[in-house]
Short mmCIF file of C-alpha atoms in Angstrom, two decimals:
data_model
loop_
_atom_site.label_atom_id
_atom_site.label_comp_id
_atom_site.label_asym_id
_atom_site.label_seq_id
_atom_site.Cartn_x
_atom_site.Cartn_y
_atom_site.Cartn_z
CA UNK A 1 134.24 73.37 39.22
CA UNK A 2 133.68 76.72 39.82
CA UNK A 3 137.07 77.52 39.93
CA UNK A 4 136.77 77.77 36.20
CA UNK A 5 134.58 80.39 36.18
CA UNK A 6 134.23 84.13 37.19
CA UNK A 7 130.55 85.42 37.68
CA UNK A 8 129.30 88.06 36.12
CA UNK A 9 126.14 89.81 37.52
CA UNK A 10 124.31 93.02 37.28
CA UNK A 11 121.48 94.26 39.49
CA UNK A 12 117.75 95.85 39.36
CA UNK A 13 116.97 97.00 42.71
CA UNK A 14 113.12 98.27 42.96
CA UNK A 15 112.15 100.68 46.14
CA UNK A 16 108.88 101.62 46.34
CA UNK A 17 109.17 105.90 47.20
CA UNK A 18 107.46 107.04 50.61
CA UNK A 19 105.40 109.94 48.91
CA UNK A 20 101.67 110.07 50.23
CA UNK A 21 100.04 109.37 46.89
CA UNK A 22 100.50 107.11 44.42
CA UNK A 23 101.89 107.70 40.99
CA UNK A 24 99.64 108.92 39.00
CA UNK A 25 96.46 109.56 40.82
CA UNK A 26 95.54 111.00 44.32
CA UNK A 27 94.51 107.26 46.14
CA UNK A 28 96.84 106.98 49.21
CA UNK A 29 100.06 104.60 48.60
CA UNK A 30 100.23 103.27 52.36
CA UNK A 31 99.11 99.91 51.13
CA UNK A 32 100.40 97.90 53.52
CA UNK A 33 98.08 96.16 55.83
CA UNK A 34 95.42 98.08 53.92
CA UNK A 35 91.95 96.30 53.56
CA UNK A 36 92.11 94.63 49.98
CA UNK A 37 90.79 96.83 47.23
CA UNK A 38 89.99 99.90 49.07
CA UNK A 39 93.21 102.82 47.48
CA UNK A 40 92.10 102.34 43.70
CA UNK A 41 90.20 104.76 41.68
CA UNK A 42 89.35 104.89 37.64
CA UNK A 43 93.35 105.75 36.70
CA UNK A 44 94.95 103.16 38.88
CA UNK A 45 92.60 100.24 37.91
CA UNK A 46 93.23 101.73 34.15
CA UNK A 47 89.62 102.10 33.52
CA UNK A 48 88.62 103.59 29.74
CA UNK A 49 88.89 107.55 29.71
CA UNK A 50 91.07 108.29 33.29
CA UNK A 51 93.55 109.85 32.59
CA UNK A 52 96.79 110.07 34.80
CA UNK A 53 99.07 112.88 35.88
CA UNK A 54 102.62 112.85 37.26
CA UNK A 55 103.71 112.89 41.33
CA UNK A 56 105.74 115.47 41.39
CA UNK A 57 107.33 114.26 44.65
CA UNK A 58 107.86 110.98 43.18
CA UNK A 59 110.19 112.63 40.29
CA UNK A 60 112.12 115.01 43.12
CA UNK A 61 113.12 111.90 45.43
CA UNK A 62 114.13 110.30 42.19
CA UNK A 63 116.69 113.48 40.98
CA UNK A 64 117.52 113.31 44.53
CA UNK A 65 118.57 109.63 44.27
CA UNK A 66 120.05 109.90 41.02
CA UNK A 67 122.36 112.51 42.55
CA UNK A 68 123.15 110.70 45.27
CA UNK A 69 124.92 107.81 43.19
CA UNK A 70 126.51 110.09 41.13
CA UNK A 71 124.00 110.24 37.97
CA UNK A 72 123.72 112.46 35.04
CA UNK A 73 119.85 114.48 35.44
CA UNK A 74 118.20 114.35 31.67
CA UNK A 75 116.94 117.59 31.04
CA UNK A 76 114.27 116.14 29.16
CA UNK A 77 112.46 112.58 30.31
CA UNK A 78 109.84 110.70 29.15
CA UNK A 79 107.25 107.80 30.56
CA UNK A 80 106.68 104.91 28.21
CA UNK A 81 103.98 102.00 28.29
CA UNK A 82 105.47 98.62 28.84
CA UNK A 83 103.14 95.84 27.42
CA UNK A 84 102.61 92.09 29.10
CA UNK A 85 99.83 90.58 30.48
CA UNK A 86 99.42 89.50 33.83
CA UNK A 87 96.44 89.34 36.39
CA UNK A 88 98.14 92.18 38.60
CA UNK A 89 98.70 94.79 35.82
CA UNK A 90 94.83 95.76 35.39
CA UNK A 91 95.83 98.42 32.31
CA UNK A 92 97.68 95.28 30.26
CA UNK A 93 100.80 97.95 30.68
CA UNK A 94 102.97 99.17 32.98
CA UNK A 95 103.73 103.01 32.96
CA UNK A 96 107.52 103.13 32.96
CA UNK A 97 110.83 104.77 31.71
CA UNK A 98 112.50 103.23 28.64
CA UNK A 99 114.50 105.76 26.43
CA UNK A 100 114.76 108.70 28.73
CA UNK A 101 115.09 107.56 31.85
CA UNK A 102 115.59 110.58 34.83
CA UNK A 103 119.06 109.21 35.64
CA UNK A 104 121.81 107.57 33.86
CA UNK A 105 125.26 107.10 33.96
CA UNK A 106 126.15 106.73 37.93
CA UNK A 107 128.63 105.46 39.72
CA UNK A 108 129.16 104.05 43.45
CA UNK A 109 132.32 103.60 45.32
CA UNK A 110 131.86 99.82 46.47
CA UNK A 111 134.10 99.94 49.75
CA UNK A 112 135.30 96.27 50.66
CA UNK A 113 137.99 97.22 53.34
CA UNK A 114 139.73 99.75 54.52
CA UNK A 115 142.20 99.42 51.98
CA UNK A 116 140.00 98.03 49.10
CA UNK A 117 137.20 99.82 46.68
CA UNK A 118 135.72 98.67 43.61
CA UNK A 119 133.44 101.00 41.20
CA UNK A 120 130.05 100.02 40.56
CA UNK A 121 128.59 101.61 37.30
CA UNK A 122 125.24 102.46 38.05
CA UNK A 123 123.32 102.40 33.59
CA UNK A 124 120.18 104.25 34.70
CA UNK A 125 117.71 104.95 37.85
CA UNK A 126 114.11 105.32 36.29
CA UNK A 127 110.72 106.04 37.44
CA UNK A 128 107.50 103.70 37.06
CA UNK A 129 104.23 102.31 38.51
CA UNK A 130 104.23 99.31 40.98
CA UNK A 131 101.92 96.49 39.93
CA UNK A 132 98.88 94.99 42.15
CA UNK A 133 99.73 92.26 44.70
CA UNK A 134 98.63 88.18 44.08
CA UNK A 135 97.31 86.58 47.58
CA UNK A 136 97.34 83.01 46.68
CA UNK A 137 95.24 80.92 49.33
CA UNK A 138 92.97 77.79 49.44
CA UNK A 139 89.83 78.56 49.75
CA UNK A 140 87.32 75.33 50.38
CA UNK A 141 89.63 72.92 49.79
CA UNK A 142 90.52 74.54 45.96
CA UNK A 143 93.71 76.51 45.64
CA UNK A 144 92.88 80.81 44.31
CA UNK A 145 94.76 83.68 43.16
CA UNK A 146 93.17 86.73 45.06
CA UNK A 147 94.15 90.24 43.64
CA UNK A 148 94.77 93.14 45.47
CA UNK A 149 95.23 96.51 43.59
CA UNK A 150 95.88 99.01 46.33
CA UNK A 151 99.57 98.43 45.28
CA UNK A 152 98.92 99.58 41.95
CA UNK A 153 100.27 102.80 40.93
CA UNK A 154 102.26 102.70 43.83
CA UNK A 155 105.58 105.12 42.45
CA UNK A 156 108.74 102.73 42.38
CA UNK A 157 112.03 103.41 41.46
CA UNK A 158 113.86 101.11 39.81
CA UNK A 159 118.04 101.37 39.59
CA UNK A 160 119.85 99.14 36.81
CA UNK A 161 123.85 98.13 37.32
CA UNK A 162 126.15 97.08 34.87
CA UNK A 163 127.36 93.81 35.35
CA UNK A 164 129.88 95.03 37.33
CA UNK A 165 129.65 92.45 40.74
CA UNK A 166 132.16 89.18 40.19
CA UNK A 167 130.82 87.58 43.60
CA UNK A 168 127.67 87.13 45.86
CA UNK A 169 129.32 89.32 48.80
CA UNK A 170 130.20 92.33 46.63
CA UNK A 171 126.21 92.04 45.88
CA UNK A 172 124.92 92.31 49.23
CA UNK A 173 127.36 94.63 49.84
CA UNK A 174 126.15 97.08 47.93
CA UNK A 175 122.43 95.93 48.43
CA UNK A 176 122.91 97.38 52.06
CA UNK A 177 124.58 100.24 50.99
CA UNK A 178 121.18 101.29 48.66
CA UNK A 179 119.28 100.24 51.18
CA UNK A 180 120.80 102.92 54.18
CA UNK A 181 121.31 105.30 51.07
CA UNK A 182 117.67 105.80 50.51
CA UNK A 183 117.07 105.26 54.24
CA UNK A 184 119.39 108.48 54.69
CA UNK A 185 117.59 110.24 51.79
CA UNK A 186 114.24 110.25 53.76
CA UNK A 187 112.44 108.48 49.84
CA UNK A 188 112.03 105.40 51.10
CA UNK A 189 111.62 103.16 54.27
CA UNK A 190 113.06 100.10 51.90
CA UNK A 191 111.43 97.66 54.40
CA UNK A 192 112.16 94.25 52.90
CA UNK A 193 109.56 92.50 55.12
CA UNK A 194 106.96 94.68 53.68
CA UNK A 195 107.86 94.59 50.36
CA UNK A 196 109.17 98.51 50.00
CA UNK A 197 112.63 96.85 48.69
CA UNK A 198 112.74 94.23 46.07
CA UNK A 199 115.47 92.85 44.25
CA UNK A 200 116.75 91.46 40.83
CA UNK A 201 119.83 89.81 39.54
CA UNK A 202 120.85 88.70 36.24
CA UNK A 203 123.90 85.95 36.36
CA UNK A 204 126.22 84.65 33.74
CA UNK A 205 129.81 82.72 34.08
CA UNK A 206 132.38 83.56 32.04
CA UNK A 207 135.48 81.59 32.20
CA UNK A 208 138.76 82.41 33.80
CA UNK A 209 140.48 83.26 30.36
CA UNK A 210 137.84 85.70 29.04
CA UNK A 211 137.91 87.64 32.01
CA UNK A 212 139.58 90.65 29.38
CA UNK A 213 136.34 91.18 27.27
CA UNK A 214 134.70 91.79 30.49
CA UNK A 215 136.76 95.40 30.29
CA UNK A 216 135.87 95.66 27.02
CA UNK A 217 131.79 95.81 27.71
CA UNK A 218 132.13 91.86 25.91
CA UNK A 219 129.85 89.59 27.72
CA UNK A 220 128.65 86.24 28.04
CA UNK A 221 126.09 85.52 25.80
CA UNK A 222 123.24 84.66 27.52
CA UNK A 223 122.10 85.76 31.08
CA UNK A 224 119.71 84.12 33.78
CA UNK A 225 117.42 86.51 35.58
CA UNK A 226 116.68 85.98 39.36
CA UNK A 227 113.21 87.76 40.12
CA UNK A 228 111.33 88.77 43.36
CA UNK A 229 113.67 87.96 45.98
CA UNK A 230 112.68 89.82 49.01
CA UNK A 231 116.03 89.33 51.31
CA UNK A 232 119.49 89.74 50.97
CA UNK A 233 119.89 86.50 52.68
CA UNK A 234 118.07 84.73 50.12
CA UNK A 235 119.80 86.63 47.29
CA UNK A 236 122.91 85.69 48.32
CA UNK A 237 121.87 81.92 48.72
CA UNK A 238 120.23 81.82 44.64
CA UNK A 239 123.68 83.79 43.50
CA UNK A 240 125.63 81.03 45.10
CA UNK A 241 122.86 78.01 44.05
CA UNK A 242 122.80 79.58 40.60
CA UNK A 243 126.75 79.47 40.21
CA UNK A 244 126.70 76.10 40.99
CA UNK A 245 124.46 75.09 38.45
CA UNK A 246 125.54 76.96 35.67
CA UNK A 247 129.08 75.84 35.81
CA UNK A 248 127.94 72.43 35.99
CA UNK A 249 126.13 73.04 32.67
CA UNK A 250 129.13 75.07 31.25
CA UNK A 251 131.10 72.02 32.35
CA UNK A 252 129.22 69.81 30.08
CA UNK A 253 129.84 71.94 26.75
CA UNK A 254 126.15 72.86 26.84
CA UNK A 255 124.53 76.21 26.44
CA UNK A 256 122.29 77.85 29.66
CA UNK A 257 119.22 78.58 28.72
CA UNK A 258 118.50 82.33 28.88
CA UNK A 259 115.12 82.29 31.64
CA UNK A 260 113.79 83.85 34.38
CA UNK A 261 113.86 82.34 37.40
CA UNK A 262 112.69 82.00 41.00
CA UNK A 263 114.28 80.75 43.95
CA UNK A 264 112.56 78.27 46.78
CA UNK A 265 113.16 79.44 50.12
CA UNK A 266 112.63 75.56 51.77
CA UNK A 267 114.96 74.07 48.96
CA UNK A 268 117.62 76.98 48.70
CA UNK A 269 116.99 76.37 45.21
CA UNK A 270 116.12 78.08 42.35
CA UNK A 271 113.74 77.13 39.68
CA UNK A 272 112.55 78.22 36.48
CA UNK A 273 109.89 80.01 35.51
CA UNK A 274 109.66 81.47 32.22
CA UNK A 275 111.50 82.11 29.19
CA UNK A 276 113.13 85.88 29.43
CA UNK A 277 111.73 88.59 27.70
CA UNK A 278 113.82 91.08 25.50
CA UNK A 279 112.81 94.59 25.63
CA UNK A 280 111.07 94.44 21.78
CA UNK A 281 108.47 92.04 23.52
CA UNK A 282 107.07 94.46 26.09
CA UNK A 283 106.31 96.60 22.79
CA UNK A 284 107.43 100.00 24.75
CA UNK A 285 105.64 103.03 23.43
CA UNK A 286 105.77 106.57 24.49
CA UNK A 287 102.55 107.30 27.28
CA UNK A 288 100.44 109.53 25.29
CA UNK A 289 98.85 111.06 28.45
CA UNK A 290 102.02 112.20 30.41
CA UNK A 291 103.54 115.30 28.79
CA UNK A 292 107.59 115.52 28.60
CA UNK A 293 108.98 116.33 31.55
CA UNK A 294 111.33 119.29 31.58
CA UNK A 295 114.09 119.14 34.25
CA UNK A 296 115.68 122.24 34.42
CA UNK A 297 119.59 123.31 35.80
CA UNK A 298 117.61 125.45 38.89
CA UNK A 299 115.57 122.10 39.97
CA UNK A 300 118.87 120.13 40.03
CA UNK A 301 120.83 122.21 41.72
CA UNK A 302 117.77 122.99 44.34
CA UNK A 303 117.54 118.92 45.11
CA UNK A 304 121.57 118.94 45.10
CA UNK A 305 121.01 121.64 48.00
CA UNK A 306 119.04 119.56 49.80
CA UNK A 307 121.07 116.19 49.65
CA UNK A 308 121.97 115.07 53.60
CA UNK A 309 125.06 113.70 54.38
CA UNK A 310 125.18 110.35 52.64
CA UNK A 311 126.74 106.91 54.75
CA UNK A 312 130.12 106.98 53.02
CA UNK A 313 130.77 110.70 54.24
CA UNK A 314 129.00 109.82 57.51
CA UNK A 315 131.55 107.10 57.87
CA UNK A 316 134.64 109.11 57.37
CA UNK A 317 133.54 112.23 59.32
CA UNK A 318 132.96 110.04 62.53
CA UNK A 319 136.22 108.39 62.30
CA UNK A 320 138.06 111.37 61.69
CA UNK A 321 136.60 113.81 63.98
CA UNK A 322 135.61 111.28 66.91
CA UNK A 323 138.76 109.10 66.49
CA UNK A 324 135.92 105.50 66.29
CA UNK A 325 136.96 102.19 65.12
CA UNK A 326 135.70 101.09 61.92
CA UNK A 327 133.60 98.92 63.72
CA UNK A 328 131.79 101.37 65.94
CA UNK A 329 131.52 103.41 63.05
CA UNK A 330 129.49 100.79 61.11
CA UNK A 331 127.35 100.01 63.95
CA UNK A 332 126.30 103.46 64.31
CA UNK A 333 126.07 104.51 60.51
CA UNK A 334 124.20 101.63 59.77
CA UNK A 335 121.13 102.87 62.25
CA UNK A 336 120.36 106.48 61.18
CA UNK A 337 118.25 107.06 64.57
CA UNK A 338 121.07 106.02 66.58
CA UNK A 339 123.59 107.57 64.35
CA UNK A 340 121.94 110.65 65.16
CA UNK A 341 121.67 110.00 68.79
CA UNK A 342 124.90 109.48 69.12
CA UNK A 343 125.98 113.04 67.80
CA UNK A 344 123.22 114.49 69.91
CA UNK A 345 125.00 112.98 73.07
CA UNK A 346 128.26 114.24 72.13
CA UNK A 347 127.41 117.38 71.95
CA UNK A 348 125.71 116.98 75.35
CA UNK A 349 128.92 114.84 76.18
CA UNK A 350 131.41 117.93 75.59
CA UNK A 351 129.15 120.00 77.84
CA UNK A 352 129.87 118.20 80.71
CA UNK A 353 133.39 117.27 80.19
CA UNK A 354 132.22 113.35 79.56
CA UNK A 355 134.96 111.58 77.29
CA UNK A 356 133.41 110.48 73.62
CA UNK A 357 134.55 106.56 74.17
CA UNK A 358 132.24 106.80 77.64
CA UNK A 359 129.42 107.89 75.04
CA UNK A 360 129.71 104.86 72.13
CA UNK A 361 130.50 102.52 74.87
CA UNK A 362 127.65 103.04 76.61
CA UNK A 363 125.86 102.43 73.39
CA UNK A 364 127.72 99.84 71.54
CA UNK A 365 128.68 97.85 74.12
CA UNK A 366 125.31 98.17 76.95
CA UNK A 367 122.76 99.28 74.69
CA UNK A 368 121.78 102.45 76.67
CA UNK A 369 120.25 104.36 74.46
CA UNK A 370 117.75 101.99 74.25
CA UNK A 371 117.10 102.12 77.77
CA UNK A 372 117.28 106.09 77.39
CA UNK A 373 115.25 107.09 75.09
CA UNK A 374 116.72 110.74 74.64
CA UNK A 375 120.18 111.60 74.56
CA UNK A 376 120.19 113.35 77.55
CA UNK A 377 119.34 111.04 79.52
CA UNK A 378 122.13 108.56 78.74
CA UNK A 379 124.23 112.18 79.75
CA UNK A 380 123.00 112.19 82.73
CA UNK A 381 123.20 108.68 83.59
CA UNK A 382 127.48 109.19 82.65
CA UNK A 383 127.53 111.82 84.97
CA UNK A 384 126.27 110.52 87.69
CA UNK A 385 128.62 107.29 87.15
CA UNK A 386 131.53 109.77 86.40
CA UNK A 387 130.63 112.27 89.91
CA UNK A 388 129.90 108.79 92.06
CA UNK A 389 133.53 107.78 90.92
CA UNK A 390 131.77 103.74 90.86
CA UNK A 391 134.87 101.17 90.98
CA UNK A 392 135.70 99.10 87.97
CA UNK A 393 133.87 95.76 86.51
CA UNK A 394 136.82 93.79 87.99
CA UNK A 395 136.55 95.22 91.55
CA UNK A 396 133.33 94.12 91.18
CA UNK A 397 133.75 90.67 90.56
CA UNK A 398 136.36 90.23 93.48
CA UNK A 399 134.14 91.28 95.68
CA UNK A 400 131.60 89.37 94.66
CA UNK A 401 133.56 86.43 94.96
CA UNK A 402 134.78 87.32 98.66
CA UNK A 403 130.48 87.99 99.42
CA UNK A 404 129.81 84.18 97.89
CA UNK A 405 132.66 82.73 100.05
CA UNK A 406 131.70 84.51 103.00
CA UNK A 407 127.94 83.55 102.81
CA UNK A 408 127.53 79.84 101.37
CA UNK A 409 124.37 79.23 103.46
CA UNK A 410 122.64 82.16 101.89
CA UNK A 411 124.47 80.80 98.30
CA UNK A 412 122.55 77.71 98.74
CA UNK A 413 119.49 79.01 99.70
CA UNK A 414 118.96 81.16 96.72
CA UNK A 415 120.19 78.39 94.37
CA UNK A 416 117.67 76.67 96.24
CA UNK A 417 114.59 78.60 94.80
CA UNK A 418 114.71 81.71 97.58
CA UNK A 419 115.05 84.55 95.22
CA UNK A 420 114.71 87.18 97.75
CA UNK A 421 118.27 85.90 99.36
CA UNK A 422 119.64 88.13 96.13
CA UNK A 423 118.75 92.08 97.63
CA UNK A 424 120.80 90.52 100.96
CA UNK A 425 124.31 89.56 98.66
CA UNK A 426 124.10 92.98 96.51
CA UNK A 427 123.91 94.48 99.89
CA UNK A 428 126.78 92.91 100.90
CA UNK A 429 128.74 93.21 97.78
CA UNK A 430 127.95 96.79 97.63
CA UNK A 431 129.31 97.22 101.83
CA UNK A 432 132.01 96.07 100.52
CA UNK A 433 132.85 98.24 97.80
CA UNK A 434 131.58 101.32 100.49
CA UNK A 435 128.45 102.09 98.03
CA UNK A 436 130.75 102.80 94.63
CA UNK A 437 129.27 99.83 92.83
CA UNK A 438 127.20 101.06 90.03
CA UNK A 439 123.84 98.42 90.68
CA UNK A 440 123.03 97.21 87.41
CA UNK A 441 126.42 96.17 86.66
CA UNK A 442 126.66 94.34 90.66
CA UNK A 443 123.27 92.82 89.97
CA UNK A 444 124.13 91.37 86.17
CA UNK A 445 127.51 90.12 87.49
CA UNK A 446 126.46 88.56 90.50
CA UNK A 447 123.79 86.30 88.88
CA UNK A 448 126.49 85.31 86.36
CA UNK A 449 128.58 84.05 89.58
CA UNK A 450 125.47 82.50 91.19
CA UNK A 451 124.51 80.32 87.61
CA UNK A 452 127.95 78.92 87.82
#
């Protein structure tokens, strides 16, 4: 049924910024594991007469994102109050961005394959307020709503796609790409478990035929907006679920209802939960007590200056200059720690005439630089194997098999429950390979023989 249809979804991706304070006050925004209630003050419960002022850092890591995905800086920007009502927004508004936003008009280069890239049109990346948090627990048998605010006020940035993505893998796609991009910018942890990322979708089919108004900005006329989904796992599953359902409906000659939805973890469902707003029912207003803000050519060009290498050029630089497979390359990038490790050991590496493949081996493939906490000790560790000259893996195993055929009795007895019978066969597996077997490999290989 599906077959019919070609998705069409954009994307609102929140991340909550790392600065020390919140947004618009001085209460600490670590709220995580905070005792309830304890980082608020006057401005960030919105008590009468408080009066809030700007993060500075907050805007800077925003200019610096924007500028990572390729955004136009508005020399003037504005914060706006957005009006609803719900129990975790003590002010009854939200401030946010609306007509100025910081950022607009980005792009990303959406990298499939090797051989295939797709654009991503990124509308705006705005600044705003995170709400308070609802704890909802039974308490003496009666099911409550608790509120905690220390979450309020917390700066968030918000980034809005066009509705660019045609399928649920180009989404979390570039869902991991934000996430390491920010990661890399040193603004934001974008924790998922803790709630520092949090995403959005809007979905709407289009049939097959009408796939040509899609390049002409002409869309389907409705969309269905997927709210607070706090994996990409489950994102992917309520993009798939919500494909499903919607071309069943489209099947049927009937309209989809334009709503907000949620999606049940248990069920892989999703479900709704409200009619959508439009933009004219949040009743946006300039904030009266935030001046303009003035972003001048100097500031962007200062935060420009101070951009690290992004993912993307990470990617290509290690592949060109160390010669790694895609795949090695991905499994470094996608850890900036051991990305960085890894280039720290090289250098180390080249010192002591140790080839580069000896290095990401030792990493990809055993994991070492977990064991070795600083790059030079995984050096050293390669040098030692390198001056000992320790035989190969295989010789290994040969002469492990000649030690088990040699010494049944002893087989049996540590089969048998006599673990100490084990220091005896390494002993004789490493007589016979004169001292050259390297013992953590002899030692993992030989219990593989003795399970079998």
């Amino acid at each position: 049924m599906l077959k019919k249809y070609r998705p069409v979804i954009g994307l609102e991706v929140h991340v909550e910024l790392g600065t020390r304070t919140k947004m618009f006050c001085s209460c600490s925004a670590n709220h995580f594991l905070a005792e309830p209630n304890t980082n608020v003050c006057p401005i960030c419960m919105g008590l009468p007469g408080a009066m809030p002022y700007a993060n500075k850092k907050g805007i800077m890591a925003t200019i610096k994102a924007g500028l990572a995905f390729g955004c136009e800086i508005n020399s003037f920007s504005k914060f706006d109050r957005k009006h609803y009502y719900y129990p975790d927004l003590p002010k009854g508004y939200q401030i946010s961005q609306y007509e100025l936003p910081i950022c607009k008009n980005g792009y990303f280069d959406l990298k499939e394959s090797d051989s295939k890239s797709k654009k991503i049109r990124i509308r705006r990346i705005h600044l705003e307020e995170d709400t308070g948090k609802l704890v909802h627990r039974t308490l003496e048998g009666r099911k409550v709503s608790l509120i905690d605010y220390n979450r309020s006020g917390v700066p968030l940035l918000e980034m809005v796609t066009e509705p660019d993505f045609e399928s649920a893998n180009e989404v979390d796609l570039f869902l991991r790409e934000v996430q390491l991009a920010v990661r890399y910018l040193d603004i934001s942890g974008a924790n998922m478990e803790q709630g520092s990322m949090r995403l959005e979708a809007n979905v709407s089919l289009c049939k097959e035929e009408d796939v040509f108004d899609l390049k002409k900005g002409i869309y389907p006329d409705y969309k269905v907006e997927l709210k607070n989904i706090n994996s990409f796992r489950f994102l992917k599953k309520a993009l798939e679920f919500e494909f499903e359902r919607q071309a069943e409906i489209l099947s049927r000659n009937e309209k989809v209802v334009q709503e907000t939805r949620g999606f049940d973890e248990v069920k892989a469902v999703t479900f709704s939960q409200r009619v959508k707003e439009e933009a004219q029912d949040y009743r946006y207003f300039p904030e009266p007590d935030i001046p303009l803000l003035t972003i001048t050519v100097d500031i962007v060009e200062q935060v420009q200056k101070s951009l690290p290498e992004l993912p993307s050029q990470r990617r290509e630089r290690l592949m060109k200059d160390y010669f790694l497979s895609s795949n090695y390359t991905e499994l470094l990038v996608s850890d900036l720690k051991r990305a960085e490790y890894f280039e720290q050991a090289v250098i180390l590496a080249k010192e002591k005439d140790i080839e580069i493949n000896k290095v990401v081996g030792a990493m990809i493939n055993q994991n070492l630089d977990i064991k070795f906490s600083e790059p030079a000790g995984l050096i050293k560790y390669l040098l030692e194997i390198k001056n000992k000259a320790f035989v190969s893996a295989d010789e290994v195993v040969a002469s492990i098999d000649v030690v088990i055929h040699e010494n049944q009795q002893a087989v049996l007895d540590y089969q048998s429950g006599k673990e100490q019978i084990l220091g005896f066969l390494i002993g004789q597996v490493q007589r016979k390979l004169k001292g050259k077997g390297e013992a953590s490999l002899v030692s993992e290989k030989i219990k593989e023989k003795l399970k079998s």
